[in-house]
mmCIF file with all atom_site columns, C-alpha atoms in Angstrom:
data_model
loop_
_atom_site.group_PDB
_atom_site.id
_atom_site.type_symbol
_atom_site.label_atom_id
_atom_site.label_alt_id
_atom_site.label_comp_id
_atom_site.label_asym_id
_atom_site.label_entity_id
_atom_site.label_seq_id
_atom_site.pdbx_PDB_ins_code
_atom_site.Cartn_x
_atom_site.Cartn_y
_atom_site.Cartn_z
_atom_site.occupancy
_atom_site.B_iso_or_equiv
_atom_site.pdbx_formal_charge
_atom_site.auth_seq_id
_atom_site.auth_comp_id
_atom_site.auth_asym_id
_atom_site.auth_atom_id
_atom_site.pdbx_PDB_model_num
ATOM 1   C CA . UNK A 1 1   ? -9.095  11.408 31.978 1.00 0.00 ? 1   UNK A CA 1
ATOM 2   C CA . UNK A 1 2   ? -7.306  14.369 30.102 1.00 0.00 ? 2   UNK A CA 1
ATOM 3   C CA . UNK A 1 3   ? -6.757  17.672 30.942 1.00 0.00 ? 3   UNK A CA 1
ATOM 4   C CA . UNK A 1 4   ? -9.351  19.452 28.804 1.00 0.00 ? 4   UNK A CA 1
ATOM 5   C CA . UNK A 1 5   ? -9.165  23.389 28.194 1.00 0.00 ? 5   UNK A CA 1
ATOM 6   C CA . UNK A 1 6   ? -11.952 25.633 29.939 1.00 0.00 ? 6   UNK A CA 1
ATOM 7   C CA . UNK A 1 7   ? -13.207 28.217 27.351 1.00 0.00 ? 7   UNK A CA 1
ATOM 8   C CA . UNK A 1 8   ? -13.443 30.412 30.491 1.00 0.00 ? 8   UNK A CA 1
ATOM 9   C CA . UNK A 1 9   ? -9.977  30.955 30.345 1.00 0.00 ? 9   UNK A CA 1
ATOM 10  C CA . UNK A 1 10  ? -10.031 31.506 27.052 1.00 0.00 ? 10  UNK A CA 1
ATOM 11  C CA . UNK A 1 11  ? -7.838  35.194 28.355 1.00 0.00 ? 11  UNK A CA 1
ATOM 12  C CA . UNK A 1 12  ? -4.456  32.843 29.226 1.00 0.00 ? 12  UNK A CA 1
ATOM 13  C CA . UNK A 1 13  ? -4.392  31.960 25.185 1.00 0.00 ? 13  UNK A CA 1
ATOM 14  C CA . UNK A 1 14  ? -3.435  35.383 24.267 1.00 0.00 ? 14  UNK A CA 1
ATOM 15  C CA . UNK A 1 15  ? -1.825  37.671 26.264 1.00 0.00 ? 15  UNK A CA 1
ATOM 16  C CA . UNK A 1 16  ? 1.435   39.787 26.707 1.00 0.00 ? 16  UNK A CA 1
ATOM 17  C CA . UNK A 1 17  ? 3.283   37.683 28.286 1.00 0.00 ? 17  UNK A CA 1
ATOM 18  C CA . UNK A 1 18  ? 2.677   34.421 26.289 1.00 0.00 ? 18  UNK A CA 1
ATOM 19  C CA . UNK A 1 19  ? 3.190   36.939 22.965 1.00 0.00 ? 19  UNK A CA 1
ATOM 20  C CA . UNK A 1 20  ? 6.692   37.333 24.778 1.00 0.00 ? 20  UNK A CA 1
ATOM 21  C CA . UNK A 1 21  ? 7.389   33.603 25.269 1.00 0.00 ? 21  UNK A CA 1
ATOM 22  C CA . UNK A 1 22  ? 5.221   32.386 21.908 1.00 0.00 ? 22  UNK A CA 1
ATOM 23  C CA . UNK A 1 23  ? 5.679   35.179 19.448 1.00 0.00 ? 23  UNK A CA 1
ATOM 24  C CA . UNK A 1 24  ? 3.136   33.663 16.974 1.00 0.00 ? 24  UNK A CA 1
ATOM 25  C CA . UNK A 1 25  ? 4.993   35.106 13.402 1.00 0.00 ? 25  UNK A CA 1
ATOM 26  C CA . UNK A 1 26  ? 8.495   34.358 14.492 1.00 0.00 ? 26  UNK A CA 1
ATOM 27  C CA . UNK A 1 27  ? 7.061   30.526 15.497 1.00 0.00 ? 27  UNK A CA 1
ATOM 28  C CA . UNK A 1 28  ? 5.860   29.868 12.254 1.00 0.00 ? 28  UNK A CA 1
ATOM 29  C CA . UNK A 1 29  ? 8.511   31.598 10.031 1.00 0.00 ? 29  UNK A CA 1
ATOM 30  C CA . UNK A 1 30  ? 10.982  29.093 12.740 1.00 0.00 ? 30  UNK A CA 1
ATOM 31  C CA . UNK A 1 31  ? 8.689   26.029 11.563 1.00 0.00 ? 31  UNK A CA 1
ATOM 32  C CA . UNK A 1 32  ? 9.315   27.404 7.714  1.00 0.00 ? 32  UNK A CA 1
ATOM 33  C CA . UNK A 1 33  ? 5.898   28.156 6.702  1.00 0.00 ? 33  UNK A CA 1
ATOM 34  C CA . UNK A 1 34  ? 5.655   30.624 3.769  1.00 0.00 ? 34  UNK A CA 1
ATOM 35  C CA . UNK A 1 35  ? 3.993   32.327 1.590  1.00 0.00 ? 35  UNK A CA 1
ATOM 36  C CA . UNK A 1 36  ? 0.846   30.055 -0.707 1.00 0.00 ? 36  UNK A CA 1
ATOM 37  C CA . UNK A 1 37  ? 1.484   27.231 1.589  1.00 0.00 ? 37  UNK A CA 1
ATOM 38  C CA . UNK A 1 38  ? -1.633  25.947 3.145  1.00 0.00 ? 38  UNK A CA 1
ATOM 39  C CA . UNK A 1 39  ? -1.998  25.033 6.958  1.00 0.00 ? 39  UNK A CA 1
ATOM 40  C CA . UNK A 1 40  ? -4.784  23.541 9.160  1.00 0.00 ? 40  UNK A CA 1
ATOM 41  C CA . UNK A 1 41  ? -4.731  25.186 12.347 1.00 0.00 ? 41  UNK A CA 1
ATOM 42  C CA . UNK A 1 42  ? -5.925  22.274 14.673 1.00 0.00 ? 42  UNK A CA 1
ATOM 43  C CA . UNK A 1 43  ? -7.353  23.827 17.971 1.00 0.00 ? 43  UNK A CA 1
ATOM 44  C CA . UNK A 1 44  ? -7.088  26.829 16.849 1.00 0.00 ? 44  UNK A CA 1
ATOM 45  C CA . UNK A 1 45  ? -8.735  28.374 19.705 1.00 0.00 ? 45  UNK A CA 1
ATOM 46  C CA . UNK A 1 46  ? -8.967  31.897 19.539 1.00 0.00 ? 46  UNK A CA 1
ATOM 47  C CA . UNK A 1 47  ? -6.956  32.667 16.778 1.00 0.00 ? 47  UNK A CA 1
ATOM 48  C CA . UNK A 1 48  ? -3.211  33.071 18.560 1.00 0.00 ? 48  UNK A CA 1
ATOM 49  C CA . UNK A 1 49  ? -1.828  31.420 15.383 1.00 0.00 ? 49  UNK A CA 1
ATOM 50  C CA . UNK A 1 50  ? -4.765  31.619 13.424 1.00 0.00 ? 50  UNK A CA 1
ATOM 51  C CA . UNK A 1 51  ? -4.065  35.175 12.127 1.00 0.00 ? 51  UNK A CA 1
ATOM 52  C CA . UNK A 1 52  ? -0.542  34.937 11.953 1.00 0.00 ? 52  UNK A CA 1
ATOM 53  C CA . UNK A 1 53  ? -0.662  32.246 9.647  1.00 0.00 ? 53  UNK A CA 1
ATOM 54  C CA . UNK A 1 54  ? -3.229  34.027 7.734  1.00 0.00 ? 54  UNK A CA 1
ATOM 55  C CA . UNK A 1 55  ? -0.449  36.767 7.105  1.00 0.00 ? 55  UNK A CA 1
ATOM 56  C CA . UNK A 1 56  ? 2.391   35.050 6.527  1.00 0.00 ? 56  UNK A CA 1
ATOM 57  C CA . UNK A 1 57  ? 0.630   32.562 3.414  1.00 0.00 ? 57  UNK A CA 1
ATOM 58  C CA . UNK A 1 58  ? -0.940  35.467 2.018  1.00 0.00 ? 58  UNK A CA 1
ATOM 59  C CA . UNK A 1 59  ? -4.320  35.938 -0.727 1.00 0.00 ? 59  UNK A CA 1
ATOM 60  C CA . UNK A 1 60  ? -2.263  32.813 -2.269 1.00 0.00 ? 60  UNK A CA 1
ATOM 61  C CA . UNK A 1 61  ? -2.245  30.687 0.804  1.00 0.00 ? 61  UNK A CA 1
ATOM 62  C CA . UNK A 1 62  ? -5.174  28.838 2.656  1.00 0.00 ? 62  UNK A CA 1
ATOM 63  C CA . UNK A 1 63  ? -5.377  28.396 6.446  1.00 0.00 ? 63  UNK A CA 1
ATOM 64  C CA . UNK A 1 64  ? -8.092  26.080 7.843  1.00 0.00 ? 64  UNK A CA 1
ATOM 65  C CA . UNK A 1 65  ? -9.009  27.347 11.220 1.00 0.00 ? 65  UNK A CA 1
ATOM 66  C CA . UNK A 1 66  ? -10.151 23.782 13.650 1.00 0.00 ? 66  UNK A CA 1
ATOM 67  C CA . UNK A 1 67  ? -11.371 23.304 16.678 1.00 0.00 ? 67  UNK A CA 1
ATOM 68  C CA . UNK A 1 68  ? -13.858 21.228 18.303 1.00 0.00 ? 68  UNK A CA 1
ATOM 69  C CA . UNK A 1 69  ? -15.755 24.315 20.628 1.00 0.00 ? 69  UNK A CA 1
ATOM 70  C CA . UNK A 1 70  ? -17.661 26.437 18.766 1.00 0.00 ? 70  UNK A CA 1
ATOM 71  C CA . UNK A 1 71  ? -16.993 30.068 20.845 1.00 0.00 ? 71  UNK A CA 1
ATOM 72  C CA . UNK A 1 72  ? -13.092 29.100 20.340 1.00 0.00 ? 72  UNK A CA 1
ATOM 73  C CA . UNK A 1 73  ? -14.200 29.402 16.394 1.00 0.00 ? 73  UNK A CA 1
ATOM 74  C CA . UNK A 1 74  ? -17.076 32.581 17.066 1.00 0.00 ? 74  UNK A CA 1
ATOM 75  C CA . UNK A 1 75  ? -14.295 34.363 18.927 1.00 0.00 ? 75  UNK A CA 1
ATOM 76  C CA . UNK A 1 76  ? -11.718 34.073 15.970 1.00 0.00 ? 76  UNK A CA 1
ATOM 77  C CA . UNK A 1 77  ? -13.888 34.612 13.489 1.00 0.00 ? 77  UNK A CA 1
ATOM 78  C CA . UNK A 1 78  ? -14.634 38.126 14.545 1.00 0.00 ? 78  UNK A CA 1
ATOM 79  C CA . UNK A 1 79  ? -10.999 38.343 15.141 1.00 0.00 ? 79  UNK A CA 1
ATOM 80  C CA . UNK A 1 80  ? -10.261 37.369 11.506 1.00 0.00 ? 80  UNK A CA 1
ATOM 81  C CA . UNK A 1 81  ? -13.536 39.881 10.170 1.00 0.00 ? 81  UNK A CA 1
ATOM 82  C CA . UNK A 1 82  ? -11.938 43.004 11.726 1.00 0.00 ? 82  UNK A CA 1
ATOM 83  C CA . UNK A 1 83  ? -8.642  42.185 10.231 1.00 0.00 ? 83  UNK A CA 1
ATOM 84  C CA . UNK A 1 84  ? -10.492 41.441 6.734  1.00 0.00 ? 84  UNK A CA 1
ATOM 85  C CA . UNK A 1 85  ? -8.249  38.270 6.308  1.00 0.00 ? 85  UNK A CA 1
ATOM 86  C CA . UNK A 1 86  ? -10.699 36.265 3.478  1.00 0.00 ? 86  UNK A CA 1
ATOM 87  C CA . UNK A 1 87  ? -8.075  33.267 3.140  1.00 0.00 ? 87  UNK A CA 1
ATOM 88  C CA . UNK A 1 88  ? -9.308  31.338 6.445  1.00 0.00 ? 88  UNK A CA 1
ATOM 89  C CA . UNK A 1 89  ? -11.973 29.081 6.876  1.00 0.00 ? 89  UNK A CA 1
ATOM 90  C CA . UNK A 1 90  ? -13.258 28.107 10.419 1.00 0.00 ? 90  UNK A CA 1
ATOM 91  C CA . UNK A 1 91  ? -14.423 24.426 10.620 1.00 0.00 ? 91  UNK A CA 1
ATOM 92  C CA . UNK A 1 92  ? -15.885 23.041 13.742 1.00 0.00 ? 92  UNK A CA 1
ATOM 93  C CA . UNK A 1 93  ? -14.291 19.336 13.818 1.00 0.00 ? 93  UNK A CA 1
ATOM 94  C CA . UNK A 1 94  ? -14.558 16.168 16.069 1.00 0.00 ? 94  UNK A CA 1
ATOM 95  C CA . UNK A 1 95  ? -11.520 15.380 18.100 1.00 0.00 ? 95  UNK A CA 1
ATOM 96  C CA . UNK A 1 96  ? -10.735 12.426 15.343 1.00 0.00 ? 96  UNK A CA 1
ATOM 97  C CA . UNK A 1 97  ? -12.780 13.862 12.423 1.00 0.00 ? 97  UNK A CA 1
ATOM 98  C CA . UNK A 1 98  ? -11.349 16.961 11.070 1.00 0.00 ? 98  UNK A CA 1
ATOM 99  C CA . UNK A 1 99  ? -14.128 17.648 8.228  1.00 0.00 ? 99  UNK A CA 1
ATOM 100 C CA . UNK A 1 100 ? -11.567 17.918 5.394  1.00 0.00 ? 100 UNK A CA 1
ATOM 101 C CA . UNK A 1 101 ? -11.051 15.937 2.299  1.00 0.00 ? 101 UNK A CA 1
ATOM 102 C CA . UNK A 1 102 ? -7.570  13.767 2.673  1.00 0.00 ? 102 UNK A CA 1
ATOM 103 C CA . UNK A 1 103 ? -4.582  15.370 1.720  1.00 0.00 ? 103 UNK A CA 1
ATOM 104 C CA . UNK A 1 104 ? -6.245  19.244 1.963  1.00 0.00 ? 104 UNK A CA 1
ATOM 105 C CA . UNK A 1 105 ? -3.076  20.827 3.349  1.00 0.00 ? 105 UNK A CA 1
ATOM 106 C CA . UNK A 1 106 ? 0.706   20.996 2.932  1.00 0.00 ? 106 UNK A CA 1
ATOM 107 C CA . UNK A 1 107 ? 1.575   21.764 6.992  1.00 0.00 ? 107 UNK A CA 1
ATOM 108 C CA . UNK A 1 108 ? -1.004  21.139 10.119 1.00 0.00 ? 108 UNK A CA 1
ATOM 109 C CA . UNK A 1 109 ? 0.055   22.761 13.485 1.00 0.00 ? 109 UNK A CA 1
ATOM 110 C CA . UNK A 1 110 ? -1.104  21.775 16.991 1.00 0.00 ? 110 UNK A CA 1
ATOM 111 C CA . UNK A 1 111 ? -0.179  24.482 19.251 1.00 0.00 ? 111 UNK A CA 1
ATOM 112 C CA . UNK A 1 112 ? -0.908  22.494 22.938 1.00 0.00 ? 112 UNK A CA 1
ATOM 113 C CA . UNK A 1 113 ? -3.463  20.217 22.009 1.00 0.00 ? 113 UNK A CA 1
ATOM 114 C CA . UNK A 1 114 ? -2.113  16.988 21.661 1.00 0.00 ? 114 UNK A CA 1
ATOM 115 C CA . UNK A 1 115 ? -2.372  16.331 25.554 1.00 0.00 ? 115 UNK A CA 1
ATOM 116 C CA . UNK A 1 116 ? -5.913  17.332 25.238 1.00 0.00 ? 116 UNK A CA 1
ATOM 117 C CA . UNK A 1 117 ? -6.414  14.602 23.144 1.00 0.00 ? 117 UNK A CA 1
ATOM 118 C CA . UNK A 1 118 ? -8.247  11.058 24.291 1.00 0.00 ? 118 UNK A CA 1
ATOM 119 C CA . UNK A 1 119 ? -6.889  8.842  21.879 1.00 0.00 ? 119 UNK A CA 1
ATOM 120 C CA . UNK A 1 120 ? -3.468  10.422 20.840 1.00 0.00 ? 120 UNK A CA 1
ATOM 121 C CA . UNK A 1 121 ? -3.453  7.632  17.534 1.00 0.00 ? 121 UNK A CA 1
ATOM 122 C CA . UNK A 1 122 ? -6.656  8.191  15.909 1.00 0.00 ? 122 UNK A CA 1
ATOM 123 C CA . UNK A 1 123 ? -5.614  12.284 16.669 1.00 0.00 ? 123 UNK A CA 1
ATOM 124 C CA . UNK A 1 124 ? -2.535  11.891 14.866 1.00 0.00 ? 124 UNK A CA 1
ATOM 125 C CA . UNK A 1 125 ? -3.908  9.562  12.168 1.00 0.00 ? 125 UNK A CA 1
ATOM 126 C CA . UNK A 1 126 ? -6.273  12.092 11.060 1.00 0.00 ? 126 UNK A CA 1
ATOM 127 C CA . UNK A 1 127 ? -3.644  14.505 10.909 1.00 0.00 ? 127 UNK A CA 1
ATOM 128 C CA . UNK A 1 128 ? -2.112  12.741 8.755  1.00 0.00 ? 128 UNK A CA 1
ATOM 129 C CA . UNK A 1 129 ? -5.197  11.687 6.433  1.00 0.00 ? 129 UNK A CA 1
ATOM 130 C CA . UNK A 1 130 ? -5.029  15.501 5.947  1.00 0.00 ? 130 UNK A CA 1
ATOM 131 C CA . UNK A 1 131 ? -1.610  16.079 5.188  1.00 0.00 ? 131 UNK A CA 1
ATOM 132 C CA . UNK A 1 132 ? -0.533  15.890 1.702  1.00 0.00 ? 132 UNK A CA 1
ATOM 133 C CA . UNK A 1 133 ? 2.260   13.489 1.294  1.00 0.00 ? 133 UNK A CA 1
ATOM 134 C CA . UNK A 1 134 ? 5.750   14.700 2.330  1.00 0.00 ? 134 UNK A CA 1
ATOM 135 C CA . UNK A 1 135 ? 3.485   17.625 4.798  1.00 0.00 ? 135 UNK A CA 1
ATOM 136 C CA . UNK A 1 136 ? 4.672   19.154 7.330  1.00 0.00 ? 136 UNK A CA 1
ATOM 137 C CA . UNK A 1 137 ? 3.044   18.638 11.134 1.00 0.00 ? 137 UNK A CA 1
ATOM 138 C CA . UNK A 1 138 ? 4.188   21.068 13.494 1.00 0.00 ? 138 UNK A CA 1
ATOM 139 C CA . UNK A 1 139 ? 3.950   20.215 17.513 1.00 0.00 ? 139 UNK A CA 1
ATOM 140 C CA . UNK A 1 140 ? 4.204   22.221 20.168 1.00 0.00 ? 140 UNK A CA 1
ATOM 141 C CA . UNK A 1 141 ? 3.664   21.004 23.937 1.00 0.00 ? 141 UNK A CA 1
ATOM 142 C CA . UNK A 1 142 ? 4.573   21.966 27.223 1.00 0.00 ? 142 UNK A CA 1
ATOM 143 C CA . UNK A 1 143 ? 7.558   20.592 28.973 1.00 0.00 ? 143 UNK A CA 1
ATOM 144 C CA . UNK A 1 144 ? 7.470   18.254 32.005 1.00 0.00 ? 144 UNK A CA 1
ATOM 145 C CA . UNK A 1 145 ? 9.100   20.338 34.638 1.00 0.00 ? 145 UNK A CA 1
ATOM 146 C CA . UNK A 1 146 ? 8.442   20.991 38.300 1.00 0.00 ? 146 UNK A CA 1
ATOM 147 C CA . UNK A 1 147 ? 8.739   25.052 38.578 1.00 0.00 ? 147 UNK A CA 1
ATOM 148 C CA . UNK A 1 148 ? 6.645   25.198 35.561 1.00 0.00 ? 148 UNK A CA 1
ATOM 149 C CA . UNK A 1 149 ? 4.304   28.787 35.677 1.00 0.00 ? 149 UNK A CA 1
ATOM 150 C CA . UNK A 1 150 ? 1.963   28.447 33.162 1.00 0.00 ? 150 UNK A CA 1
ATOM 151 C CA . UNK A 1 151 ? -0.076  25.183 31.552 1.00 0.00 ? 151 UNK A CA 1
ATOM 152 C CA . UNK A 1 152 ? -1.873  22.327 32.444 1.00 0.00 ? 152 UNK A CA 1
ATOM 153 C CA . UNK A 1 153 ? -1.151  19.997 35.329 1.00 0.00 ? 153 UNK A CA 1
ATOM 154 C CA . UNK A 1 154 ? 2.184   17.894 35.431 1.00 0.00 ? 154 UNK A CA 1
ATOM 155 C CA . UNK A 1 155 ? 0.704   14.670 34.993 1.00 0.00 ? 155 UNK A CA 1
ATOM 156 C CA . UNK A 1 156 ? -1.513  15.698 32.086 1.00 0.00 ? 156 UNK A CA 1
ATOM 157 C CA . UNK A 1 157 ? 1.569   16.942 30.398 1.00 0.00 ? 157 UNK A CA 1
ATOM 158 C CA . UNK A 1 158 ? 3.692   14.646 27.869 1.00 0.00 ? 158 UNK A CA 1
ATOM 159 C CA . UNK A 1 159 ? 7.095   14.050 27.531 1.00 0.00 ? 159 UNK A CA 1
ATOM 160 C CA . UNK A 1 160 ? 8.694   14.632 24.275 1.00 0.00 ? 160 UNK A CA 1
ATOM 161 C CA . UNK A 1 161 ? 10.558  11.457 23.958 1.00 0.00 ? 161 UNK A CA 1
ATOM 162 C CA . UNK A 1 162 ? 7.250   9.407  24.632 1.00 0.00 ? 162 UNK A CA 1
ATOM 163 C CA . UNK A 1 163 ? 5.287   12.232 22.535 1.00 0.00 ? 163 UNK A CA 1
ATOM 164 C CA . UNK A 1 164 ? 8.203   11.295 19.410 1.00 0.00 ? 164 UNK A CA 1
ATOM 165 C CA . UNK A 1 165 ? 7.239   7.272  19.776 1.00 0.00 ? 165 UNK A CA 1
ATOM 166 C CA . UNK A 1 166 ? 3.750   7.838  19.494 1.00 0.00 ? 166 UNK A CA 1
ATOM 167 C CA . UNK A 1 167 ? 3.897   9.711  16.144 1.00 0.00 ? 167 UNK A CA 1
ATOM 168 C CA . UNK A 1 168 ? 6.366   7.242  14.762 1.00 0.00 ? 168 UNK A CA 1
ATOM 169 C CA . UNK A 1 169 ? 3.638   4.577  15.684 1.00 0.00 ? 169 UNK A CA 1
ATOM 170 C CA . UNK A 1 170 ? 1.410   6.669  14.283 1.00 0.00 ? 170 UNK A CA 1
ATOM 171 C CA . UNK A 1 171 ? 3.552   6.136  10.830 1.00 0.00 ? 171 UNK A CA 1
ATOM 172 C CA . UNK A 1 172 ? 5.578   10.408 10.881 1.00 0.00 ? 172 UNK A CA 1
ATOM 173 C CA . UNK A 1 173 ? 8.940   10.890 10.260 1.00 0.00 ? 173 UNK A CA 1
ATOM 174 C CA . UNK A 1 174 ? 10.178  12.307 13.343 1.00 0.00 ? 174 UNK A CA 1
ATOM 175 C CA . UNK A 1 175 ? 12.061  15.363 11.675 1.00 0.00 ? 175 UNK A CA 1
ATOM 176 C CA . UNK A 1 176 ? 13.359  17.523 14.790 1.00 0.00 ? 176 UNK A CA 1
ATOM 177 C CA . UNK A 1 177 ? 12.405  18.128 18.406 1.00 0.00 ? 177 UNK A CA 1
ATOM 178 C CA . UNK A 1 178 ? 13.600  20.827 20.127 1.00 0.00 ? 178 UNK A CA 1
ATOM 179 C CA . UNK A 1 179 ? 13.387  23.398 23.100 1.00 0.00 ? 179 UNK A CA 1
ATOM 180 C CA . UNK A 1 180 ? 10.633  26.602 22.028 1.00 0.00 ? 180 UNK A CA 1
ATOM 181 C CA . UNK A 1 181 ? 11.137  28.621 24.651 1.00 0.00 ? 181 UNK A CA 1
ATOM 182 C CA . UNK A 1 182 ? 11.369  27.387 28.800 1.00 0.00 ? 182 UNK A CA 1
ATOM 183 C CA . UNK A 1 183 ? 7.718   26.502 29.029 1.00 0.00 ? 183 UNK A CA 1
ATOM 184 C CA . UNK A 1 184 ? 7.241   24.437 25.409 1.00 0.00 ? 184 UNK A CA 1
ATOM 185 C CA . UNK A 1 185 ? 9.106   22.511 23.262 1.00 0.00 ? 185 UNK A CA 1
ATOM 186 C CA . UNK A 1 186 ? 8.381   21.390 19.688 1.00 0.00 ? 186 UNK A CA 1
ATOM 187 C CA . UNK A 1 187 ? 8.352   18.692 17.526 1.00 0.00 ? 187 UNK A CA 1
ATOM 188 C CA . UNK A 1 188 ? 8.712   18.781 13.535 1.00 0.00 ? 188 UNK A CA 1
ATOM 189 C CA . UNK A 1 189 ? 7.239   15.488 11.811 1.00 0.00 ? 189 UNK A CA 1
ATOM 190 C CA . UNK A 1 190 ? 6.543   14.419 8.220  1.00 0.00 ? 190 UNK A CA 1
ATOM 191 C CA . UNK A 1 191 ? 4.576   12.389 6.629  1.00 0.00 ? 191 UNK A CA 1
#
């Protein structure tokens, strides 16, 4: 069984101190997404990236806001009205069924997700059904250490070597991992 996030705690997802360790802008402008790109937020949860990502593609740019429980989406759409961003679009998805037509987006981001996910495969196939070719997937996961503060349990946790193997399986170029900050690291994969 995996570790599956509690909407009651839906307070951890944004708050000082994970602004501090997960500064939303400076993550995606590190992950190289710009201005008119267009990016499917997968668990987008309350909008921690959500927004962000609305800013930084702009009026030109799209951003798909996904997730599979609908007060994640209710709770970022009212975040999203009282900015008056109209360049997102909140889409309640499956697990393995993201609702949008193949090849909808140039990037796809899942901000600590994928260990959420029952069948990791199928996950990261549909990802890529949505990617345009040569997209951009951006991971981001927590690490596997003992003295960790914040996150899921260890054991529902996955290691980023093991994490890499799957998504080559799963037919990605594995294009860098690397250390985010001391709680997550990230992996960058193309299709």
């Amino acid at each position: 069984m995996v570790h599956k996030f509690n909407p009651a705690n839906q307070h951890k997802l944004d708050n000082p101190e994970r602004r501090k360790l997960l500064p939303p802008e400076e993550t995606l402008s590190r992950f190289g997404l710009a201005e008119g790109d267009s990016i499917a937020d997968i668990g987008c949860g309350t909008g921690y990236f959500t927004l962000s990502a609305a800013r930084v593609v702009g009026t030109q740019g799209k951003v798909y806001a996904l997730d599979i429980m609908p007060e994640m989406l209710e709770i970022a759409r009212a975040k999203a009205k009282e900015k008056n961003f109209k360049n997102i679009e909140f889409i309640q998805t499956k697990e393995t069924d993201f609702i949008l037509p193949d090849a909808a987006v140039e990037r796809a981001l899942a901000c600590l997700v994928v260990h959420e996910a029952d069948d990791p495969i199928a996950f990261f196939q549909e990802v890529k059904r949505i990617l345009q070719i040569g997209g951009h997937f951006y991971i981001i996961e927590w690490t596997r250490q003992e003295n960790s503060k914040m996150g899921p349990p260890l054991e529902h946790r996955i290691d980023g070597k093991a994490l890499s193997t799957v998504l080559e399986q799963a037919g990605f170029q594995n294009v860098e991992q690397f250390e985010l900050n001391s709680e997550m690291y990230a992996i960058i994969v193309k299709k």
